């Protein structure tokens, strides 16, 4: 099986936090436990490449693909809407050319304040797209996190994409319960893969 993994989370601001570390650890585990799957990476050419050496230590360079977008497509600016939408199509067109069996989006809820492009089902089939659900804190505490129409629209757009995914991987039993209870995600469509723990601990 050919699996294309979107690793923008190790390029964006998330790379300095828990999600970036989680994505790198998950990628390391996938490489370590891989038997007969072809693992490919998708990076954003407009984001910093400070983890590129680490990625090439895990995946052969010829298996790392990049896509280009407009230089500033942050969704926090209304005037960037058309460029942002066009960039989603560009990215998904590149994915469709690579034509993986599975497109794995490791951090869907990005792009508000950074040039990260995430989407599901714009061109590449949504039923072959897998996403990760970390939590639904902004939705649960919307009066704190989703103030303002731009932030609300951005977040709810990502929720829509999450719901379009063929499969959702939750990082805990609790986040799976949140997805099932709040978003009414069918049990067969969401699987808890846990957040595990880095071997260094």
mmCIF file with all atom_site columns, C-alpha atoms in Angstrom:
data_model
loop_
_atom_site.group_PDB
_atom_site.id
_atom_site.type_symbol
_atom_site.label_atom_id
_atom_site.label_alt_id
_atom_site.label_comp_id
_atom_site.label_asym_id
_atom_site.label_entity_id
_atom_site.label_seq_id
_atom_site.pdbx_PDB_ins_code
_atom_site.Cartn_x
_atom_site.Cartn_y
_atom_site.Cartn_z
_atom_site.occupancy
_atom_site.B_iso_or_equiv
_atom_site.pdbx_formal_charge
_atom_site.auth_seq_id
_atom_site.auth_comp_id
_atom_site.auth_asym_id
_atom_site.auth_atom_id
_atom_site.pdbx_PDB_model_num
ATOM 1   C CA . UNK A 1 1   ? 0.000   0.000  0.000  1.00 0.00 ? 1   UNK A CA 1
ATOM 2   C CA . UNK A 1 2   ? 1.221   3.491  -0.889 1.00 0.00 ? 2   UNK A CA 1
ATOM 3   C CA . UNK A 1 3   ? 0.725   5.916  2.020  1.00 0.00 ? 3   UNK A CA 1
ATOM 4   C CA . UNK A 1 4   ? 1.372   9.633  1.542  1.00 0.00 ? 4   UNK A CA 1
ATOM 5   C CA . UNK A 1 5   ? 1.853   11.471 4.848  1.00 0.00 ? 5   UNK A CA 1
ATOM 6   C CA . UNK A 1 6   ? 1.303   15.235 5.085  1.00 0.00 ? 6   UNK A CA 1
ATOM 7   C CA . UNK A 1 7   ? 3.997   16.432 7.505  1.00 0.00 ? 7   UNK A CA 1
ATOM 8   C CA . UNK A 1 8   ? 3.415   20.202 7.448  1.00 0.00 ? 8   UNK A CA 1
ATOM 9   C CA . UNK A 1 9   ? 3.047   19.943 11.248 1.00 0.00 ? 9   UNK A CA 1
ATOM 10  C CA . UNK A 1 10  ? 6.809   19.410 11.545 1.00 0.00 ? 10  UNK A CA 1
ATOM 11  C CA . UNK A 1 11  ? 7.413   22.546 9.453  1.00 0.00 ? 11  UNK A CA 1
ATOM 12  C CA . UNK A 1 12  ? 4.895   24.940 11.012 1.00 0.00 ? 12  UNK A CA 1
ATOM 13  C CA . UNK A 1 13  ? 4.720   26.470 14.473 1.00 0.00 ? 13  UNK A CA 1
ATOM 14  C CA . UNK A 1 14  ? 3.351   23.110 15.629 1.00 0.00 ? 14  UNK A CA 1
ATOM 15  C CA . UNK A 1 15  ? 6.871   21.725 15.218 1.00 0.00 ? 15  UNK A CA 1
ATOM 16  C CA . UNK A 1 16  ? 7.827   23.467 18.453 1.00 0.00 ? 16  UNK A CA 1
ATOM 17  C CA . UNK A 1 17  ? 4.924   21.953 20.401 1.00 0.00 ? 17  UNK A CA 1
ATOM 18  C CA . UNK A 1 18  ? 3.256   18.689 21.213 1.00 0.00 ? 18  UNK A CA 1
ATOM 19  C CA . UNK A 1 19  ? 1.655   18.080 17.826 1.00 0.00 ? 19  UNK A CA 1
ATOM 20  C CA . UNK A 1 20  ? 4.948   18.428 15.954 1.00 0.00 ? 20  UNK A CA 1
ATOM 21  C CA . UNK A 1 21  ? 6.706   16.070 18.362 1.00 0.00 ? 21  UNK A CA 1
ATOM 22  C CA . UNK A 1 22  ? 3.811   13.629 18.141 1.00 0.00 ? 22  UNK A CA 1
ATOM 23  C CA . UNK A 1 23  ? 3.868   13.626 14.334 1.00 0.00 ? 23  UNK A CA 1
ATOM 24  C CA . UNK A 1 24  ? 7.628   12.985 14.270 1.00 0.00 ? 24  UNK A CA 1
ATOM 25  C CA . UNK A 1 25  ? 7.308   10.182 16.820 1.00 0.00 ? 25  UNK A CA 1
ATOM 26  C CA . UNK A 1 26  ? 4.395   8.670  14.912 1.00 0.00 ? 26  UNK A CA 1
ATOM 27  C CA . UNK A 1 27  ? 6.373   8.830  11.677 1.00 0.00 ? 27  UNK A CA 1
ATOM 28  C CA . UNK A 1 28  ? 9.360   7.164  13.352 1.00 0.00 ? 28  UNK A CA 1
ATOM 29  C CA . UNK A 1 29  ? 7.087   4.387  14.639 1.00 0.00 ? 29  UNK A CA 1
ATOM 30  C CA . UNK A 1 30  ? 5.508   3.914  11.214 1.00 0.00 ? 30  UNK A CA 1
ATOM 31  C CA . UNK A 1 31  ? 8.951   3.575  9.609  1.00 0.00 ? 31  UNK A CA 1
ATOM 32  C CA . UNK A 1 32  ? 10.171  1.247  12.365 1.00 0.00 ? 32  UNK A CA 1
ATOM 33  C CA . UNK A 1 33  ? 7.136   -1.051 12.130 1.00 0.00 ? 33  UNK A CA 1
ATOM 34  C CA . UNK A 1 34  ? 6.707   -0.907 8.373  1.00 0.00 ? 34  UNK A CA 1
ATOM 35  C CA . UNK A 1 35  ? 6.779   -4.250 6.609  1.00 0.00 ? 35  UNK A CA 1
ATOM 36  C CA . UNK A 1 36  ? 5.570   -3.864 3.046  1.00 0.00 ? 36  UNK A CA 1
ATOM 37  C CA . UNK A 1 37  ? 4.047   -0.395 2.707  1.00 0.00 ? 37  UNK A CA 1
ATOM 38  C CA . UNK A 1 38  ? 5.520   2.393  0.612  1.00 0.00 ? 38  UNK A CA 1
ATOM 39  C CA . UNK A 1 39  ? 5.759   5.479  2.817  1.00 0.00 ? 39  UNK A CA 1
ATOM 40  C CA . UNK A 1 40  ? 5.911   8.888  1.135  1.00 0.00 ? 40  UNK A CA 1
ATOM 41  C CA . UNK A 1 41  ? 5.997   12.371 2.627  1.00 0.00 ? 41  UNK A CA 1
ATOM 42  C CA . UNK A 1 42  ? 4.364   15.594 1.483  1.00 0.00 ? 42  UNK A CA 1
ATOM 43  C CA . UNK A 1 43  ? 5.966   18.880 2.545  1.00 0.00 ? 43  UNK A CA 1
ATOM 44  C CA . UNK A 1 44  ? 5.086   22.506 1.922  1.00 0.00 ? 44  UNK A CA 1
ATOM 45  C CA . UNK A 1 45  ? 7.823   24.291 -0.039 1.00 0.00 ? 45  UNK A CA 1
ATOM 46  C CA . UNK A 1 46  ? 6.719   27.639 1.429  1.00 0.00 ? 46  UNK A CA 1
ATOM 47  C CA . UNK A 1 47  ? 7.307   26.589 5.032  1.00 0.00 ? 47  UNK A CA 1
ATOM 48  C CA . UNK A 1 48  ? 10.650  26.345 6.901  1.00 0.00 ? 48  UNK A CA 1
ATOM 49  C CA . UNK A 1 49  ? 12.671  23.197 6.261  1.00 0.00 ? 49  UNK A CA 1
ATOM 50  C CA . UNK A 1 50  ? 14.346  22.997 9.674  1.00 0.00 ? 50  UNK A CA 1
ATOM 51  C CA . UNK A 1 51  ? 13.265  19.339 10.122 1.00 0.00 ? 51  UNK A CA 1
ATOM 52  C CA . UNK A 1 52  ? 14.134  18.271 6.585  1.00 0.00 ? 52  UNK A CA 1
ATOM 53  C CA . UNK A 1 53  ? 17.332  16.469 7.615  1.00 0.00 ? 53  UNK A CA 1
ATOM 54  C CA . UNK A 1 54  ? 15.395  14.503 10.220 1.00 0.00 ? 54  UNK A CA 1
ATOM 55  C CA . UNK A 1 55  ? 12.786  13.559 7.618  1.00 0.00 ? 55  UNK A CA 1
ATOM 56  C CA . UNK A 1 56  ? 15.445  12.347 5.163  1.00 0.00 ? 56  UNK A CA 1
ATOM 57  C CA . UNK A 1 57  ? 16.891  10.165 7.916  1.00 0.00 ? 57  UNK A CA 1
ATOM 58  C CA . UNK A 1 58  ? 13.519  8.405  8.097  1.00 0.00 ? 58  UNK A CA 1
ATOM 59  C CA . UNK A 1 59  ? 12.356  8.426  4.472  1.00 0.00 ? 59  UNK A CA 1
ATOM 60  C CA . UNK A 1 60  ? 14.491  8.302  1.297  1.00 0.00 ? 60  UNK A CA 1
ATOM 61  C CA . UNK A 1 61  ? 14.736  11.704 -0.345 1.00 0.00 ? 61  UNK A CA 1
ATOM 62  C CA . UNK A 1 62  ? 13.131  10.424 -3.541 1.00 0.00 ? 62  UNK A CA 1
ATOM 63  C CA . UNK A 1 63  ? 10.020  9.592  -1.487 1.00 0.00 ? 63  UNK A CA 1
ATOM 64  C CA . UNK A 1 64  ? 9.597   13.175 -0.271 1.00 0.00 ? 64  UNK A CA 1
ATOM 65  C CA . UNK A 1 65  ? 7.322   15.329 -2.422 1.00 0.00 ? 65  UNK A CA 1
ATOM 66  C CA . UNK A 1 66  ? 6.681   19.045 -2.109 1.00 0.00 ? 66  UNK A CA 1
ATOM 67  C CA . UNK A 1 67  ? 3.982   21.397 -3.284 1.00 0.00 ? 67  UNK A CA 1
ATOM 68  C CA . UNK A 1 68  ? 4.087   25.156 -3.783 1.00 0.00 ? 68  UNK A CA 1
ATOM 69  C CA . UNK A 1 69  ? 1.416   27.705 -3.008 1.00 0.00 ? 69  UNK A CA 1
ATOM 70  C CA . UNK A 1 70  ? 1.090   31.446 -2.896 1.00 0.00 ? 70  UNK A CA 1
ATOM 71  C CA . UNK A 1 71  ? 3.513   33.015 -0.427 1.00 0.00 ? 71  UNK A CA 1
ATOM 72  C CA . UNK A 1 72  ? 0.945   34.376 2.013  1.00 0.00 ? 72  UNK A CA 1
ATOM 73  C CA . UNK A 1 73  ? -2.321  32.484 2.285  1.00 0.00 ? 73  UNK A CA 1
ATOM 74  C CA . UNK A 1 74  ? -3.002  32.771 6.028  1.00 0.00 ? 74  UNK A CA 1
ATOM 75  C CA . UNK A 1 75  ? -6.727  32.411 6.566  1.00 0.00 ? 75  UNK A CA 1
ATOM 76  C CA . UNK A 1 76  ? -6.816  35.074 9.294  1.00 0.00 ? 76  UNK A CA 1
ATOM 77  C CA . UNK A 1 77  ? -6.995  37.653 6.493  1.00 0.00 ? 77  UNK A CA 1
ATOM 78  C CA . UNK A 1 78  ? -10.243 37.787 4.516  1.00 0.00 ? 78  UNK A CA 1
ATOM 79  C CA . UNK A 1 79  ? -8.419  39.068 1.432  1.00 0.00 ? 79  UNK A CA 1
ATOM 80  C CA . UNK A 1 80  ? -6.468  35.789 1.315  1.00 0.00 ? 80  UNK A CA 1
ATOM 81  C CA . UNK A 1 81  ? -9.590  33.637 0.934  1.00 0.00 ? 81  UNK A CA 1
ATOM 82  C CA . UNK A 1 82  ? -9.327  33.081 -2.825 1.00 0.00 ? 82  UNK A CA 1
ATOM 83  C CA . UNK A 1 83  ? -5.581  32.388 -2.666 1.00 0.00 ? 83  UNK A CA 1
ATOM 84  C CA . UNK A 1 84  ? -6.107  29.991 0.223  1.00 0.00 ? 84  UNK A CA 1
ATOM 85  C CA . UNK A 1 85  ? -8.812  28.086 -1.619 1.00 0.00 ? 85  UNK A CA 1
ATOM 86  C CA . UNK A 1 86  ? -6.678  27.952 -4.777 1.00 0.00 ? 86  UNK A CA 1
ATOM 87  C CA . UNK A 1 87  ? -3.743  26.631 -2.744 1.00 0.00 ? 87  UNK A CA 1
ATOM 88  C CA . UNK A 1 88  ? -5.914  23.810 -1.368 1.00 0.00 ? 88  UNK A CA 1
ATOM 89  C CA . UNK A 1 89  ? -6.717  22.790 -4.937 1.00 0.00 ? 89  UNK A CA 1
ATOM 90  C CA . UNK A 1 90  ? -3.037  22.978 -5.896 1.00 0.00 ? 90  UNK A CA 1
ATOM 91  C CA . UNK A 1 91  ? -2.031  20.766 -2.978 1.00 0.00 ? 91  UNK A CA 1
ATOM 92  C CA . UNK A 1 92  ? -4.758  18.212 -3.631 1.00 0.00 ? 92  UNK A CA 1
ATOM 93  C CA . UNK A 1 93  ? -3.904  18.160 -7.331 1.00 0.00 ? 93  UNK A CA 1
ATOM 94  C CA . UNK A 1 94  ? -0.319  17.254 -6.405 1.00 0.00 ? 94  UNK A CA 1
ATOM 95  C CA . UNK A 1 95  ? -1.681  14.529 -4.102 1.00 0.00 ? 95  UNK A CA 1
ATOM 96  C CA . UNK A 1 96  ? -3.848  13.176 -6.909 1.00 0.00 ? 96  UNK A CA 1
ATOM 97  C CA . UNK A 1 97  ? -0.816  13.035 -9.234 1.00 0.00 ? 97  UNK A CA 1
ATOM 98  C CA . UNK A 1 98  ? 1.110   11.025 -6.623 1.00 0.00 ? 98  UNK A CA 1
ATOM 99  C CA . UNK A 1 99  ? -2.074  8.934  -6.313 1.00 0.00 ? 99  UNK A CA 1
ATOM 100 C CA . UNK A 1 100 ? -1.495  7.203  -2.973 1.00 0.00 ? 100 UNK A CA 1
ATOM 101 C CA . UNK A 1 101 ? -3.817  4.512  -1.670 1.00 0.00 ? 101 UNK A CA 1
ATOM 102 C CA . UNK A 1 102 ? -4.077  6.577  1.523  1.00 0.00 ? 102 UNK A CA 1
ATOM 103 C CA . UNK A 1 103 ? -3.442  10.282 2.084  1.00 0.00 ? 103 UNK A CA 1
ATOM 104 C CA . UNK A 1 104 ? -2.698  10.803 5.785  1.00 0.00 ? 104 UNK A CA 1
ATOM 105 C CA . UNK A 1 105 ? -3.200  14.365 7.111  1.00 0.00 ? 105 UNK A CA 1
ATOM 106 C CA . UNK A 1 106 ? -1.387  14.524 10.452 1.00 0.00 ? 106 UNK A CA 1
ATOM 107 C CA . UNK A 1 107 ? -2.589  17.963 11.583 1.00 0.00 ? 107 UNK A CA 1
ATOM 108 C CA . UNK A 1 108 ? -5.795  19.214 9.992  1.00 0.00 ? 108 UNK A CA 1
ATOM 109 C CA . UNK A 1 109 ? -6.590  22.246 12.169 1.00 0.00 ? 109 UNK A CA 1
ATOM 110 C CA . UNK A 1 110 ? -3.868  24.562 10.862 1.00 0.00 ? 110 UNK A CA 1
ATOM 111 C CA . UNK A 1 111 ? -3.582  27.490 8.491  1.00 0.00 ? 111 UNK A CA 1
ATOM 112 C CA . UNK A 1 112 ? -5.193  30.329 10.412 1.00 0.00 ? 112 UNK A CA 1
ATOM 113 C CA . UNK A 1 113 ? -1.973  32.239 11.158 1.00 0.00 ? 113 UNK A CA 1
ATOM 114 C CA . UNK A 1 114 ? 0.523   30.283 9.045  1.00 0.00 ? 114 UNK A CA 1
ATOM 115 C CA . UNK A 1 115 ? 0.902   29.287 5.422  1.00 0.00 ? 115 UNK A CA 1
ATOM 116 C CA . UNK A 1 116 ? -0.250  25.731 6.095  1.00 0.00 ? 116 UNK A CA 1
ATOM 117 C CA . UNK A 1 117 ? -2.659  24.182 3.612  1.00 0.00 ? 117 UNK A CA 1
ATOM 118 C CA . UNK A 1 118 ? -5.032  21.479 4.850  1.00 0.00 ? 118 UNK A CA 1
ATOM 119 C CA . UNK A 1 119 ? -8.166  20.154 3.246  1.00 0.00 ? 119 UNK A CA 1
ATOM 120 C CA . UNK A 1 120 ? -10.088 16.954 2.607  1.00 0.00 ? 120 UNK A CA 1
ATOM 121 C CA . UNK A 1 121 ? -11.933 15.930 -0.522 1.00 0.00 ? 121 UNK A CA 1
ATOM 122 C CA . UNK A 1 122 ? -11.397 19.025 -2.682 1.00 0.00 ? 122 UNK A CA 1
ATOM 123 C CA . UNK A 1 123 ? -9.862  16.910 -5.465 1.00 0.00 ? 123 UNK A CA 1
ATOM 124 C CA . UNK A 1 124 ? -8.355  13.778 -3.941 1.00 0.00 ? 124 UNK A CA 1
ATOM 125 C CA . UNK A 1 125 ? -11.068 11.324 -2.785 1.00 0.00 ? 125 UNK A CA 1
ATOM 126 C CA . UNK A 1 126 ? -12.119 11.938 0.806  1.00 0.00 ? 126 UNK A CA 1
ATOM 127 C CA . UNK A 1 127 ? -12.714 8.225  1.452  1.00 0.00 ? 127 UNK A CA 1
ATOM 128 C CA . UNK A 1 128 ? -8.983  7.640  0.895  1.00 0.00 ? 128 UNK A CA 1
ATOM 129 C CA . UNK A 1 129 ? -8.018  10.460 3.269  1.00 0.00 ? 129 UNK A CA 1
ATOM 130 C CA . UNK A 1 130 ? -7.186  9.769  6.927  1.00 0.00 ? 130 UNK A CA 1
ATOM 131 C CA . UNK A 1 131 ? -6.972  12.519 9.553  1.00 0.00 ? 131 UNK A CA 1
ATOM 132 C CA . UNK A 1 132 ? -5.978  12.761 13.221 1.00 0.00 ? 132 UNK A CA 1
ATOM 133 C CA . UNK A 1 133 ? -8.286  14.114 15.907 1.00 0.00 ? 133 UNK A CA 1
ATOM 134 C CA . UNK A 1 134 ? -6.294  15.532 18.808 1.00 0.00 ? 134 UNK A CA 1
ATOM 135 C CA . UNK A 1 135 ? -9.159  17.156 20.710 1.00 0.00 ? 135 UNK A CA 1
ATOM 136 C CA . UNK A 1 136 ? -12.238 19.329 20.332 1.00 0.00 ? 136 UNK A CA 1
ATOM 137 C CA . UNK A 1 137 ? -11.335 21.885 23.001 1.00 0.00 ? 137 UNK A CA 1
ATOM 138 C CA . UNK A 1 138 ? -12.082 24.960 20.810 1.00 0.00 ? 138 UNK A CA 1
ATOM 139 C CA . UNK A 1 139 ? -15.532 23.565 20.038 1.00 0.00 ? 139 UNK A CA 1
ATOM 140 C CA . UNK A 1 140 ? -16.196 22.624 23.670 1.00 0.00 ? 140 UNK A CA 1
ATOM 141 C CA . UNK A 1 141 ? -15.061 26.073 24.867 1.00 0.00 ? 141 UNK A CA 1
ATOM 142 C CA . UNK A 1 142 ? -16.130 28.102 21.849 1.00 0.00 ? 142 UNK A CA 1
ATOM 143 C CA . UNK A 1 143 ? -16.764 31.254 23.898 1.00 0.00 ? 143 UNK A CA 1
ATOM 144 C CA . UNK A 1 144 ? -13.065 31.297 24.707 1.00 0.00 ? 144 UNK A CA 1
ATOM 145 C CA . UNK A 1 145 ? -11.493 30.046 21.466 1.00 0.00 ? 145 UNK A CA 1
ATOM 146 C CA . UNK A 1 146 ? -13.890 30.789 18.608 1.00 0.00 ? 146 UNK A CA 1
ATOM 147 C CA . UNK A 1 147 ? -14.569 34.468 19.139 1.00 0.00 ? 147 UNK A CA 1
ATOM 148 C CA . UNK A 1 148 ? -14.795 36.395 15.905 1.00 0.00 ? 148 UNK A CA 1
ATOM 149 C CA . UNK A 1 149 ? -16.254 35.326 12.554 1.00 0.00 ? 149 UNK A CA 1
ATOM 150 C CA . UNK A 1 150 ? -12.904 34.580 10.873 1.00 0.00 ? 150 UNK A CA 1
ATOM 151 C CA . UNK A 1 151 ? -11.668 32.220 13.596 1.00 0.00 ? 151 UNK A CA 1
ATOM 152 C CA . UNK A 1 152 ? -15.075 30.540 13.819 1.00 0.00 ? 152 UNK A CA 1
ATOM 153 C CA . UNK A 1 153 ? -15.308 30.059 10.049 1.00 0.00 ? 153 UNK A CA 1
ATOM 154 C CA . UNK A 1 154 ? -11.772 28.659 9.866  1.00 0.00 ? 154 UNK A CA 1
ATOM 155 C CA . UNK A 1 155 ? -12.336 26.153 12.668 1.00 0.00 ? 155 UNK A CA 1
ATOM 156 C CA . UNK A 1 156 ? -15.736 24.995 11.452 1.00 0.00 ? 156 UNK A CA 1
ATOM 157 C CA . UNK A 1 157 ? -14.295 24.553 7.966  1.00 0.00 ? 157 UNK A CA 1
ATOM 158 C CA . UNK A 1 158 ? -11.731 22.160 9.437  1.00 0.00 ? 158 UNK A CA 1
ATOM 159 C CA . UNK A 1 159 ? -14.512 20.342 11.330 1.00 0.00 ? 159 UNK A CA 1
ATOM 160 C CA . UNK A 1 160 ? -16.273 19.906 7.976  1.00 0.00 ? 160 UNK A CA 1
ATOM 161 C CA . UNK A 1 161 ? -13.095 18.450 6.476  1.00 0.00 ? 161 UNK A CA 1
ATOM 162 C CA . UNK A 1 162 ? -12.680 16.143 9.482  1.00 0.00 ? 162 UNK A CA 1
ATOM 163 C CA . UNK A 1 163 ? -16.188 14.809 8.948  1.00 0.00 ? 163 UNK A CA 1
ATOM 164 C CA . UNK A 1 164 ? -15.422 14.169 5.267  1.00 0.00 ? 164 UNK A CA 1
ATOM 165 C CA . UNK A 1 165 ? -12.418 11.967 6.100  1.00 0.00 ? 165 UNK A CA 1
ATOM 166 C CA . UNK A 1 166 ? -12.666 8.301  5.280  1.00 0.00 ? 166 UNK A CA 1
ATOM 167 C CA . UNK A 1 167 ? -11.118 7.436  8.644  1.00 0.00 ? 167 UNK A CA 1
ATOM 168 C CA . UNK A 1 168 ? -10.315 9.460  11.760 1.00 0.00 ? 168 UNK A CA 1
ATOM 169 C CA . UNK A 1 169 ? -7.558  8.466  14.181 1.00 0.00 ? 169 UNK A CA 1
ATOM 170 C CA . UNK A 1 170 ? -7.997  9.800  17.722 1.00 0.00 ? 170 UNK A CA 1
ATOM 171 C CA . UNK A 1 171 ? -5.025  10.190 20.053 1.00 0.00 ? 171 UNK A CA 1
ATOM 172 C CA . UNK A 1 172 ? -6.954  9.020  23.125 1.00 0.00 ? 172 UNK A CA 1
ATOM 173 C CA . UNK A 1 173 ? -10.077 7.187  24.158 1.00 0.00 ? 173 UNK A CA 1
ATOM 174 C CA . UNK A 1 174 ? -11.418 10.496 25.449 1.00 0.00 ? 174 UNK A CA 1
ATOM 175 C CA . UNK A 1 175 ? -10.950 12.287 22.111 1.00 0.00 ? 175 UNK A CA 1
ATOM 176 C CA . UNK A 1 176 ? -12.687 9.349  20.417 1.00 0.00 ? 176 UNK A CA 1
ATOM 177 C CA . UNK A 1 177 ? -15.617 9.736  22.831 1.00 0.00 ? 177 UNK A CA 1
ATOM 178 C CA . UNK A 1 178 ? -15.676 13.487 22.116 1.00 0.00 ? 178 UNK A CA 1
ATOM 179 C CA . UNK A 1 179 ? -15.804 12.825 18.386 1.00 0.00 ? 179 UNK A CA 1
ATOM 180 C CA . UNK A 1 180 ? -18.575 10.260 18.788 1.00 0.00 ? 180 UNK A CA 1
ATOM 181 C CA . UNK A 1 181 ? -20.633 12.321 21.246 1.00 0.00 ? 181 UNK A CA 1
ATOM 182 C CA . UNK A 1 182 ? -20.215 15.849 19.892 1.00 0.00 ? 182 UNK A CA 1
ATOM 183 C CA . UNK A 1 183 ? -19.755 15.267 16.160 1.00 0.00 ? 183 UNK A CA 1
ATOM 184 C CA . UNK A 1 184 ? -21.781 12.037 15.989 1.00 0.00 ? 184 UNK A CA 1
ATOM 185 C CA . UNK A 1 185 ? -18.934 10.277 14.176 1.00 0.00 ? 185 UNK A CA 1
ATOM 186 C CA . UNK A 1 186 ? -19.898 6.608  13.675 1.00 0.00 ? 186 UNK A CA 1
ATOM 187 C CA . UNK A 1 187 ? -17.866 4.210  15.799 1.00 0.00 ? 187 UNK A CA 1
ATOM 188 C CA . UNK A 1 188 ? -16.444 2.384  12.761 1.00 0.00 ? 188 UNK A CA 1
ATOM 189 C CA . UNK A 1 189 ? -15.077 5.654  11.364 1.00 0.00 ? 189 UNK A CA 1
ATOM 190 C CA . UNK A 1 190 ? -12.983 6.710  14.373 1.00 0.00 ? 190 UNK A CA 1
ATOM 191 C CA . UNK A 1 191 ? -10.187 4.609  15.892 1.00 0.00 ? 191 UNK A CA 1
ATOM 192 C CA . UNK A 1 192 ? -8.145  5.351  18.998 1.00 0.00 ? 192 UNK A CA 1
ATOM 193 C CA . UNK A 1 193 ? -4.431  4.938  18.225 1.00 0.00 ? 193 UNK A CA 1
ATOM 194 C CA . UNK A 1 194 ? -3.406  6.582  21.547 1.00 0.00 ? 194 UNK A CA 1
ATOM 195 C CA . UNK A 1 195 ? -0.688  9.171  22.011 1.00 0.00 ? 195 UNK A CA 1
ATOM 196 C CA . UNK A 1 196 ? 1.753   6.556  23.304 1.00 0.00 ? 196 UNK A CA 1
ATOM 197 C CA . UNK A 1 197 ? 4.983   7.968  24.693 1.00 0.00 ? 197 UNK A CA 1
ATOM 198 C CA . UNK A 1 198 ? 8.417   8.680  23.294 1.00 0.00 ? 198 UNK A CA 1
ATOM 199 C CA . UNK A 1 199 ? 10.945  5.880  24.067 1.00 0.00 ? 199 UNK A CA 1
ATOM 200 C CA . UNK A 1 200 ? 13.245  8.483  25.660 1.00 0.00 ? 200 UNK A CA 1
ATOM 201 C CA . UNK A 1 201 ? 10.936  8.497  28.692 1.00 0.00 ? 201 UNK A CA 1
#
